[in-house]
XYZ file of C-alpha atoms in Angstrom:
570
model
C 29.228 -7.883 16.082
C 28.610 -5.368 13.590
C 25.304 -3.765 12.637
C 24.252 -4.316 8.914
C 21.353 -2.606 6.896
C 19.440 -5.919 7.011
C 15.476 -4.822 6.240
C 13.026 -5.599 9.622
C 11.325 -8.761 9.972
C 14.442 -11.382 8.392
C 14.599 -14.030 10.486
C 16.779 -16.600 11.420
C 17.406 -18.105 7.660
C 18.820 -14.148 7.273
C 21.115 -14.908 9.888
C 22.126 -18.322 8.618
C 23.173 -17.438 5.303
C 24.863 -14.056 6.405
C 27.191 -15.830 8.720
C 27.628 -18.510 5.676
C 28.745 -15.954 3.368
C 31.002 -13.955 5.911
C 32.277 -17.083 6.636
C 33.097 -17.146 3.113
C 31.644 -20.478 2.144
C 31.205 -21.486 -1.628
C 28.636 -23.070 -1.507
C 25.875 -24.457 0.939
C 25.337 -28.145 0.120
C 21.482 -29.347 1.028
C 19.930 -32.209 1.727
C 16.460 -30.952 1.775
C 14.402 -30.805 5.276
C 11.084 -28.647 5.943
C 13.533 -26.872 8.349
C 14.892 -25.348 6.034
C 12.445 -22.934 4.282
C 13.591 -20.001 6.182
C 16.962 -20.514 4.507
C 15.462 -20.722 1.260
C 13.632 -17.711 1.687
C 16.542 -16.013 2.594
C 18.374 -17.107 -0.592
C 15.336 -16.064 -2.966
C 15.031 -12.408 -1.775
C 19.416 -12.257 -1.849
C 18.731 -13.338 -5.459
C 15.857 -11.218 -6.068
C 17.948 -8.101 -4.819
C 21.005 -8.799 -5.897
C 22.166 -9.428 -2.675
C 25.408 -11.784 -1.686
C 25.369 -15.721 -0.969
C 26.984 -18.752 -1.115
C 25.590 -20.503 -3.533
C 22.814 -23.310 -2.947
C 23.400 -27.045 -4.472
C 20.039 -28.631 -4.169
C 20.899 -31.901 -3.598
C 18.704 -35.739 -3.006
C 20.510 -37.774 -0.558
C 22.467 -36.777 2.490
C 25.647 -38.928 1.460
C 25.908 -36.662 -1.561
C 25.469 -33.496 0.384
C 28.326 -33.991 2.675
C 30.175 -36.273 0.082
C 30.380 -33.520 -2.348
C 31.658 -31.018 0.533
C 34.215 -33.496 1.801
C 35.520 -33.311 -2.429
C 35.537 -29.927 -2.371
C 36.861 -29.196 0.695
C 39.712 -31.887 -0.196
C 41.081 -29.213 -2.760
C 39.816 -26.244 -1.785
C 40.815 -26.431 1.971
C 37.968 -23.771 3.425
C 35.280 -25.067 5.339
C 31.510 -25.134 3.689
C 28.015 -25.710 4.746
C 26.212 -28.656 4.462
C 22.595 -28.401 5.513
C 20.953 -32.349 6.693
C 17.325 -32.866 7.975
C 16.844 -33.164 11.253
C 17.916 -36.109 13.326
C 17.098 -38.676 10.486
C 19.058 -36.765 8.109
C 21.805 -36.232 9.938
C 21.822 -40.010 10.676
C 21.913 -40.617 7.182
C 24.812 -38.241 6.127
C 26.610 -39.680 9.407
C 28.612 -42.261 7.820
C 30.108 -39.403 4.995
C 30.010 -37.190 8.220
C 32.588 -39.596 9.900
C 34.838 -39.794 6.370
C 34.807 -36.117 6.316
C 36.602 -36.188 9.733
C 39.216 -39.234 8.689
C 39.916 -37.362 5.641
C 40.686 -34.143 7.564
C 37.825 -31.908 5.480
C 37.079 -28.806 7.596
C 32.912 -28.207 6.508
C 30.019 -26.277 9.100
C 26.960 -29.668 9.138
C 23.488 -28.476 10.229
C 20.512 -29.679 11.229
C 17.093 -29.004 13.174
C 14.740 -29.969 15.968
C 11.973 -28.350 17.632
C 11.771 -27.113 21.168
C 8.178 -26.393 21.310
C 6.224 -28.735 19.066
C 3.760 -26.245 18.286
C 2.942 -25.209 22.237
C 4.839 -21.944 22.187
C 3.849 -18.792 20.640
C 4.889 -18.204 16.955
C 4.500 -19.995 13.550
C 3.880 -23.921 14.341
C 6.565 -25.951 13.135
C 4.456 -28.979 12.086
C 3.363 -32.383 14.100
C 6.451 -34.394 12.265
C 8.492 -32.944 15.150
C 6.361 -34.186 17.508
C 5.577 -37.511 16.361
C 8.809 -38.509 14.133
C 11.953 -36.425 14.117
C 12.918 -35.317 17.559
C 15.864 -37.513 19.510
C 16.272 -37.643 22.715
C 19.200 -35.087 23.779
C 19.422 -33.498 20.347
C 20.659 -33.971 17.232
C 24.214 -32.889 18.367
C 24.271 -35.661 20.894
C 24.199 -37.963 18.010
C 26.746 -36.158 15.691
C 29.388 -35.500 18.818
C 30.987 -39.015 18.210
C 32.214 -38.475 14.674
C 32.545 -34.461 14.806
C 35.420 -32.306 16.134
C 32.737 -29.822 18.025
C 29.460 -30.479 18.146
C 26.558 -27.955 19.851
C 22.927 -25.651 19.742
C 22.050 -22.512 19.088
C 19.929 -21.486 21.398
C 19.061 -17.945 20.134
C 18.580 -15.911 16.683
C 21.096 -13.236 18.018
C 24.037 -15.756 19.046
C 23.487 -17.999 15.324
C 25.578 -15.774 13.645
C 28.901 -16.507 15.929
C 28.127 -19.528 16.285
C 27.941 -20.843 12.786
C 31.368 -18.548 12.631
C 32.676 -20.617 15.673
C 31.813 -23.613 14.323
C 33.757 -22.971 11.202
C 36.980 -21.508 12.776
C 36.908 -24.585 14.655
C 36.487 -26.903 12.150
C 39.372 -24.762 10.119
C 42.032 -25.604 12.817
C 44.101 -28.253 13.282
C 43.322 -31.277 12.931
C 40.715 -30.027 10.308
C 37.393 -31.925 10.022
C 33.722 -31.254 10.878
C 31.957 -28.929 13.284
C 28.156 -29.707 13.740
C 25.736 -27.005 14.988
C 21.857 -27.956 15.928
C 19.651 -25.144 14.823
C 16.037 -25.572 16.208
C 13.407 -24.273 13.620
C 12.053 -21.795 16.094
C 15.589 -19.823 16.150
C 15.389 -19.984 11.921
C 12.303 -18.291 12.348
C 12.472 -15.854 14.732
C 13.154 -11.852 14.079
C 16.431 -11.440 13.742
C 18.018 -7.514 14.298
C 20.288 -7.937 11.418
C 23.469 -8.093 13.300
C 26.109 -10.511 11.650
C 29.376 -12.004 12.340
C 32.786 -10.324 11.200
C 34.426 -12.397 8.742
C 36.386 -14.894 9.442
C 40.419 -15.407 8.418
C 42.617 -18.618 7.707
C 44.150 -19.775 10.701
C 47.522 -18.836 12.197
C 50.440 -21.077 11.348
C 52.085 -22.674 14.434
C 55.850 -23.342 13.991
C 58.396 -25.662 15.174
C 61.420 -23.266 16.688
C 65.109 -23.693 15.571
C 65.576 -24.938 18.879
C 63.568 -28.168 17.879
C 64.580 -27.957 14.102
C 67.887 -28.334 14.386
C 68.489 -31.142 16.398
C 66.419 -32.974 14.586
C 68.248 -31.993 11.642
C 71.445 -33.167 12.998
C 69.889 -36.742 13.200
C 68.915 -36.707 10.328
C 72.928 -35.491 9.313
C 74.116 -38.716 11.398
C 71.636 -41.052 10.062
C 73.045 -43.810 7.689
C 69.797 -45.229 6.692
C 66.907 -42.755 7.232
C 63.395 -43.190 5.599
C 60.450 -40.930 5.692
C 57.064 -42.667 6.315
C 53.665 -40.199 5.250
C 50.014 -41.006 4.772
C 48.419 -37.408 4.176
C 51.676 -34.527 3.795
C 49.827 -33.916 0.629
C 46.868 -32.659 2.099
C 48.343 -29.715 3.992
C 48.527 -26.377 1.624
C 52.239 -26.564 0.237
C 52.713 -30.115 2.113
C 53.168 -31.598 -1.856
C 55.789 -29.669 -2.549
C 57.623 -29.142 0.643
C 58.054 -32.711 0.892
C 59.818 -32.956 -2.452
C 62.275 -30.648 -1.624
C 62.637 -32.118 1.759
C 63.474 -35.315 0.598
C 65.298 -33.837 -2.116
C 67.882 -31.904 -0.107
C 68.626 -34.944 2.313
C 68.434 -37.825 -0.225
C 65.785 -39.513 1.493
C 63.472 -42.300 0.256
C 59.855 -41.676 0.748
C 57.240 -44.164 1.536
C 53.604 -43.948 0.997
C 51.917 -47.088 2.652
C 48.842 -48.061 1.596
C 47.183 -46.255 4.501
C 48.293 -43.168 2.241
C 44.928 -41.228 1.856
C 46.275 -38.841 -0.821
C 48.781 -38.250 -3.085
C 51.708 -36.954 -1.320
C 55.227 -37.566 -3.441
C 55.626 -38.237 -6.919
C 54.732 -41.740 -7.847
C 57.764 -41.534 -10.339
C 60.403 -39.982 -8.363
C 63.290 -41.397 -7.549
C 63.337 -41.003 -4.185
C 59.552 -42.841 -4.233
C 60.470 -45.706 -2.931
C 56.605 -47.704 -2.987
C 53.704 -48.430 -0.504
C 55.864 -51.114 2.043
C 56.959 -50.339 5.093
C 58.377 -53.569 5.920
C 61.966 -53.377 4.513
C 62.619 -50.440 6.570
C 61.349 -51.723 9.891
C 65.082 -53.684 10.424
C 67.001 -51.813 8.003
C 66.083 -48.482 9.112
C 67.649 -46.317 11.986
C 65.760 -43.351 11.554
C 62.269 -43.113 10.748
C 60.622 -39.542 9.837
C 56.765 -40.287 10.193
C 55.723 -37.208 8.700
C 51.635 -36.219 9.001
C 51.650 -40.270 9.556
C 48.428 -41.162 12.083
C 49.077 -45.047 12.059
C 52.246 -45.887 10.334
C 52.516 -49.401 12.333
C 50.590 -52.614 12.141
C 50.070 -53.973 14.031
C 50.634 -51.325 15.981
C 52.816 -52.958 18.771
C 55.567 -53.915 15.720
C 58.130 -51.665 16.317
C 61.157 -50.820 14.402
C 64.308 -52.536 15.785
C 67.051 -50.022 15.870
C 65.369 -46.840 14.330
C 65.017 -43.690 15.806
C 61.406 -42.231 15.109
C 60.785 -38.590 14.837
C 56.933 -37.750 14.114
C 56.661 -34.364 12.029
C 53.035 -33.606 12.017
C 51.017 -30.392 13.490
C 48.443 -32.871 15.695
C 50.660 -35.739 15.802
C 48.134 -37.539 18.845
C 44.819 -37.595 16.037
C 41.670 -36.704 18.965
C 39.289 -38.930 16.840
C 42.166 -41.894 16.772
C 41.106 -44.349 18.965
C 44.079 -46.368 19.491
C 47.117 -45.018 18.102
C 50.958 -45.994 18.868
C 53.904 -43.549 16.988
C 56.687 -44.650 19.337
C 58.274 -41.426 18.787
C 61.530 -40.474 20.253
C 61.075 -36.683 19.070
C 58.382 -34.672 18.346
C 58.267 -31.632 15.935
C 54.951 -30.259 16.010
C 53.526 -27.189 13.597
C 52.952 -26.680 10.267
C 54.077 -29.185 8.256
C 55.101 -27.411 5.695
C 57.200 -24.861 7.017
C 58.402 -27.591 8.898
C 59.674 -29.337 6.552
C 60.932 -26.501 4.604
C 63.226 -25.722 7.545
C 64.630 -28.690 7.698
C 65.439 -28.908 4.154
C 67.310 -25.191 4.339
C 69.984 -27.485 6.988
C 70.825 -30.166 4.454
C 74.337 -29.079 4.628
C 77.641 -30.455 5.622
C 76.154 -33.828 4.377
C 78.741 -37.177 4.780
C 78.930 -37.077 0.881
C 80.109 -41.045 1.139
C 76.957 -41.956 3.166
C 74.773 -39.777 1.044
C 76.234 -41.509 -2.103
C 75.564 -44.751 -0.776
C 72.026 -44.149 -0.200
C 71.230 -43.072 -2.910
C 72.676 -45.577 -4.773
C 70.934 -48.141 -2.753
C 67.448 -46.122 -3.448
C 68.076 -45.691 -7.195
C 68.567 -49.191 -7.184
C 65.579 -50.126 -5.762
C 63.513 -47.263 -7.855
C 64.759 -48.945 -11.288
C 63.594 -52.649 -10.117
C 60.685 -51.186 -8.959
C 59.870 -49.477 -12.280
C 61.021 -52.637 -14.027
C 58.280 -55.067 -12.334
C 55.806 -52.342 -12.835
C 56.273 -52.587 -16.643
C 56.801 -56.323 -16.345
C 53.490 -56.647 -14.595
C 51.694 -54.584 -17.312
C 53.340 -56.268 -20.198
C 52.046 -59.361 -19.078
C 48.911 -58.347 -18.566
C 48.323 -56.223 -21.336
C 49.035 -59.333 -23.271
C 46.490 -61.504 -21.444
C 43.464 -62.792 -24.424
C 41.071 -64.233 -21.612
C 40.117 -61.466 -19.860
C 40.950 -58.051 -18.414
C 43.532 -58.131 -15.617
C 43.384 -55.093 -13.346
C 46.848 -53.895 -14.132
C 45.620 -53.299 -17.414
C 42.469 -51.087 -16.354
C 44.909 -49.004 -14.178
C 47.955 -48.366 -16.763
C 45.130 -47.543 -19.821
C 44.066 -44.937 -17.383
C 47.754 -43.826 -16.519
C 48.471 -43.744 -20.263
C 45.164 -42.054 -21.002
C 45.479 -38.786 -18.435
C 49.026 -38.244 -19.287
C 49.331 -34.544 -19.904
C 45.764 -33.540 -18.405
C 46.471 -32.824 -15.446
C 43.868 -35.259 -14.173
C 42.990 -35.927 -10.860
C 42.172 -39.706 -9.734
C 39.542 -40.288 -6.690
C 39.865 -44.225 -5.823
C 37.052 -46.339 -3.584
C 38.182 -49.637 -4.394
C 39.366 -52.091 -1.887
C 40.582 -55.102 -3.416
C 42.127 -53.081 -6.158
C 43.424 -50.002 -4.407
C 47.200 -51.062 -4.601
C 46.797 -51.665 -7.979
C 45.477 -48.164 -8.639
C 48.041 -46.101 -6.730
C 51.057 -48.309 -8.299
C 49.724 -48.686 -11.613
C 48.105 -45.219 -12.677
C 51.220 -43.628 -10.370
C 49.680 -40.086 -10.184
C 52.914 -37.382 -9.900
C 51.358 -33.514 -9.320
C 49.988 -32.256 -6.346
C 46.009 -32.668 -5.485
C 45.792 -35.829 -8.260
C 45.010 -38.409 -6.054
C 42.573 -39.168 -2.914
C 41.147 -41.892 -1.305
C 37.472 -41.737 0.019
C 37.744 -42.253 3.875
C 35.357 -43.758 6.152
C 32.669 -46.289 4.910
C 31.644 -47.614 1.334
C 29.355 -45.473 -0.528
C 30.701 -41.945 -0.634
C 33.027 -42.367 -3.877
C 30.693 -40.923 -6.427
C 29.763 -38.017 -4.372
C 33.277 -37.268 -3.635
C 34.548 -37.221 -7.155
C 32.077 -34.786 -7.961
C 32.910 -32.362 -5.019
C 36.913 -32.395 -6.215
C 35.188 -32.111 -9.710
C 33.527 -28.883 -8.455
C 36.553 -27.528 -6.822
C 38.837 -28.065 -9.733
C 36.415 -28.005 -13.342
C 39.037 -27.087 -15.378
C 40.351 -30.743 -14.609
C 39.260 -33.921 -15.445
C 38.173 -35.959 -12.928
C 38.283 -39.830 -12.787
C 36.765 -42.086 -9.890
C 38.299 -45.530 -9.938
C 35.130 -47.786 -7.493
C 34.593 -51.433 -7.164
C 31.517 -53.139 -8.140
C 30.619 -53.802 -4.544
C 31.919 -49.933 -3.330
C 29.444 -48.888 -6.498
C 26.025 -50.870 -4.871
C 26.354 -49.023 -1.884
C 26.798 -45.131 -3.514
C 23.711 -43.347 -3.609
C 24.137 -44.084 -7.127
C 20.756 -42.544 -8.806
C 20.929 -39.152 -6.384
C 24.829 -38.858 -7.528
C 24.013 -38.688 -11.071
C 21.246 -36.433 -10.640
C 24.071 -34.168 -9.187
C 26.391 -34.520 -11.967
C 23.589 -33.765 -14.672
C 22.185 -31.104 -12.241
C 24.977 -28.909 -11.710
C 27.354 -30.550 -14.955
C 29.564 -31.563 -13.123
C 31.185 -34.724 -15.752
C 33.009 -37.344 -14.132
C 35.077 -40.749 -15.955
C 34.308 -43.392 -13.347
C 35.316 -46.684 -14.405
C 34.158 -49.933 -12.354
C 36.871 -52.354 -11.663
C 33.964 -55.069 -11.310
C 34.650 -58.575 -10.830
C 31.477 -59.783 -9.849
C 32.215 -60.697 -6.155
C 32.963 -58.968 -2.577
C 36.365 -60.240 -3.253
C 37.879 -58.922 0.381
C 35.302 -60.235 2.079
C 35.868 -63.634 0.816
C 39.578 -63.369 1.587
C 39.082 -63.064 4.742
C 36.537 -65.975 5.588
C 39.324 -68.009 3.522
C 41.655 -66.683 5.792
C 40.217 -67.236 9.058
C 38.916 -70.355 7.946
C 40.799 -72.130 5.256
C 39.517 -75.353 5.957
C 36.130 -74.799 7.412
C 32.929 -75.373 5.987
C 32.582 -72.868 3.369
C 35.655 -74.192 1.799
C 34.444 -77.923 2.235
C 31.365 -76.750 0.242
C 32.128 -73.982 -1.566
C 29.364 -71.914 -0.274
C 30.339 -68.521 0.182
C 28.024 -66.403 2.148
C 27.792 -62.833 1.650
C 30.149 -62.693 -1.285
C 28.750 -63.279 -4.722
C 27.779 -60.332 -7.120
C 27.009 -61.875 -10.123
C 22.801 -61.190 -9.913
C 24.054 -56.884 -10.037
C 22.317 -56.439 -13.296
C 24.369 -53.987 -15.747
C 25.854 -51.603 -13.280
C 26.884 -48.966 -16.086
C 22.743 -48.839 -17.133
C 21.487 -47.075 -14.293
C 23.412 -43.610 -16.142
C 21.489 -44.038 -19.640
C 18.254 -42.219 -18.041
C 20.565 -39.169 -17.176
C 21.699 -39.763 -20.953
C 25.306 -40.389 -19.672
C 27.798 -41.987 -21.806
C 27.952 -45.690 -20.867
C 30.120 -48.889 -21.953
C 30.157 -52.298 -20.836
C 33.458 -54.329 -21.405
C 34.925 -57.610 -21.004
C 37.603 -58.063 -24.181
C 41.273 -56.695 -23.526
C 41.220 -55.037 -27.211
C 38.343 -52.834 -26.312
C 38.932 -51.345 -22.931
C 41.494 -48.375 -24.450
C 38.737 -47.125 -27.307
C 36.106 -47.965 -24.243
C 38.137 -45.433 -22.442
C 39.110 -42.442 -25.029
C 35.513 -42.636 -25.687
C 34.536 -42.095 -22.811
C 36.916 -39.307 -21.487
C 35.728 -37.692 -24.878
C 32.144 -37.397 -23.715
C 33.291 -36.135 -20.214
C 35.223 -33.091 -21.968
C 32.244 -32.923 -23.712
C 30.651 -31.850 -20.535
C 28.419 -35.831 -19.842
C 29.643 -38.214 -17.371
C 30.827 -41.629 -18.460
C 30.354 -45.008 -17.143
C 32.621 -47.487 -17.779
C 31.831 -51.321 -16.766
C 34.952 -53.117 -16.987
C 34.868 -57.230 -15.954
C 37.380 -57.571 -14.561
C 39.045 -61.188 -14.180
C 39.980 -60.953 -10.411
């Protein structure tokens, strides 16, 4: 620890946001709690004197707060603060907590309680401790389950390190949250001024050429190899080095629909789709690379493939049941990984090569082919808007903008990644964890990257659970435009599909009564935005969704978000 020229009598808020901005976080994302006023004081004297902060995003609803941090962190990589309320508030953010952790997001959460419930000497913290907001335990009992490190601070002096702990751990691989519970007495308490040293990116861990280069003879050997990936795109460089990986070796790339971001080029050759399937008795080597659960279910195991898992925490902690099969491990960063192997794609069987990618070319071109045939046809539908023709007007739309696509639809997610077939690093992610984080996660990537334009592709159903009036009070807020158009067919359609699958002859089906589906009493979903005076449309006619559309991606670059209800016809 160094000493800093901190005046007397700051406090523990001092200590908060100093470790914050030596951390080097962006931005402290708050759910507001009465715990919290020593921070804000903090922040109004740093402004007052002209003194260094993150900055502070006021925000209205804890799903937003760490939704917005998961978005950012998604592009930016570097973890943030997120400030929750207590034990309630914490519960509340839990669910985005959890999707921060799937998704891999490295962010510092925070919350209070009180340890003396106005007994102990010292300002009183107030009788809501006491009667409502204390949990048995701690709040970082609760947040342990769906955190990577979770833990107190138990004095003014050790805050500092351990908010920079907290982030160095939640930096490292596997990336994800760190929680720290920060009673209200430490905030404010007298703090010395002393401060923790910055902090740097973590080391890079490598696979040696003694691993590499076996692997890369199998690979050499291999008549029918495939690689497998769900998130290579996510790791800094992971975009790129994959390319040229598969580019060197002639290997087909698949991005099941477990895929979580955009990792290959949707129109490469080498892309060859979202099934798995094919290549589980056609394959004999399989190169699951930054793949958590490339099986289901999981016991179906290729027949004659070798599996080699490239990944830098190939056994995921927060996995609970996870099955790789894996023959050979290389474990490091990705990355570099991958860029090694690609330097060995030589003395290639030219033959085999040839025939592979002949065979992959082939399947590319059909592939491409019943793409367009499935938009021509519905593109030329007069009844009603097919799907396929929400995603390809929004394909055709962000061509040249270097747009980036968030998705939280279910029913229609394979539609979106096939159909709007994003090609460029960071243009595509999928909101992990629970329903309801989609808005607030578009508008964290939107704050990361503003220079881009941002599109969230959400369900009607996905949209009732976002915390959809607190969201748009965050867009307007901090101006922050999104395009997020509603693929909204009126119905929890997976839901149904799967009572009609595990009971296609039972009762429901007998009487067509269909519990727990039907969305047709949603009033207008795209009016809740005209009180922010947001751009809205409503349609349901095939000749109107493109002008629908430019419309509205021409009031988003003019700096106001824009809903777009499309009724859809399944």
């Amino acid at each position: 620890m160094t000493d800093t020229n901190n005046p007397p009598g700051t406090d523990g808020g001092d200590a908060l946001v100093s470790a914050f901005n030596a951390v080097g976080a962006d931005y402290l994302f708050c759910s507001s709690g009465s715990e919290w006023a020593p921070v804000w004081e903090s922040l109004a004297r740093r402004h007052r004197d002209g003194l260094p902060c993150p900055r502070y995003l006021d925000l209205t609803h804890e799903t937003v707060a760490v939704g917005m941090a998961t978005g950012y962190g998604l592009v930016k990589r570097r973890p943030q603060g997120v400030l929750l309320h207590a034990g309630p508030g914490l519960l509340q953010g839990s669910m985005a907590v959890h999707g921060a952790l799937l998704a891999g997001v490295p962010m510092v959460v925070s919350s209070s309680e009180s340890t003396t419930y106005g007994d102990g000497p010292g300002q009183d913290p107030g009788g809501q401790w006491y009667r409502n907001l204390s949990v048995v335990g701690g709040p970082h009992q609760i947040a342990q389950p769906f955190t990577k490190w979770s833990n107190e601070a138990a004095s003014v002096h050790t805050l500092p390190t351990m908010i920079t702990r907290a982030a160095e751990l939640a930096w490292r691989a596997p990336a994800g949250p760190a929680y720290l519970n920060i009673p209200l007495e430490i905030l404010l308490e007298e703090w010395d001024g002393r401060e923790a040293k910055p902090i740097v990116a973590p080391g890079s861990t490598h696979s040696s050429p003694e691993e590499v280069d076996p692997v890369a003879q199998m690979i050499r050997e291999a008549r029918n190899p495939v690689i497998v990936t769900e998130t290579a795109g996510r790791e800094a460089g992971g975009f790129e080095a994959l390319v040229a990986f598969a580019e060197a070796w002639n290997i087909p790339v698949v991005e099941p629909d477990s895929a979580v971001c955009g990792n290959f080029p949707r129109t490469h050759p080498l892309h060859a789709g979202s099934d798995i399937g094919p290549w589980m008795d056609e394959a004999d080597l399989i190169l699951l690379v930054n793949c958590r659960a490339p099986f289901y279910p999981p016991s179906r195991r290729p027949s004659n493939a070798q599996i080699v898992v490239i990944d830098e925490v190939p056994q995921r902690p927060h996995v609970v049941y996870q099955v790789l099969f894996a023959d050979k491990y290389l474990e490091g960063n990705v990355a570099n990984t991958l860029r090694q192997l690609a330097k060995r794609a030589k003395n290639l069987d030219e033959p085999t090569v040839a025939v592979r990618r002949a065979a992959q070319e082939e399947r590319h071109a059909a592939e491409q082919a019943a793409i367009a045939a499935v938009e021509t046809k519905a593109c030329g539908e007069t009844e009603g808007i097919d799907p396929v023709m929400v995603a390809a007007t929004l394909r055709k739309l962000l061509e040249g903008r270097d747009g980036i696509v968030v998705d939280e639809t279910i029913t229609h997610s394979r539609v979106v990644k096939r159909h709007v077939q994003t090609a460029a690093p960071d243009s595509y992610f999928y909101v992990q964890g629970g329903l309801g984080q989609g808005i607030a996660v578009a508008l964290g990537v939107k704050l990361a990257a503003q220079e881009r334009p941002v599109a969230l592709t959400i369900g009607d159903g996905a949209l009732a659970y976002n915390p959809v009036i607190p969201s748009y009070d965050a867009s307007k807020a901090y101006e922050l435009p999104l395009l997020i158009v509603v693929f909204n067919n009126r119905v929890y359609k997976s839901m149904n599909l799967n009572h009609r699958r595990f009971y296609p002859e039972g009762a429901a089906a007998e009487t067509g009564e269909w519990l727990g589906t039907d969305l047709h009493r949603l009033p207008r979903l795209a009016a809740f935005a005209e009180p922010f005076g947001m751009h809205t449309e409503t349609v349901d006619a095939p000749d109107a969704l493109a002008p629908a559309l430019e419309r509205a991606l021409k009031a988003v670059s003019e700096g106001t978000t824009a809903v777009v209800d499309v009724l859809v016809t399944r």
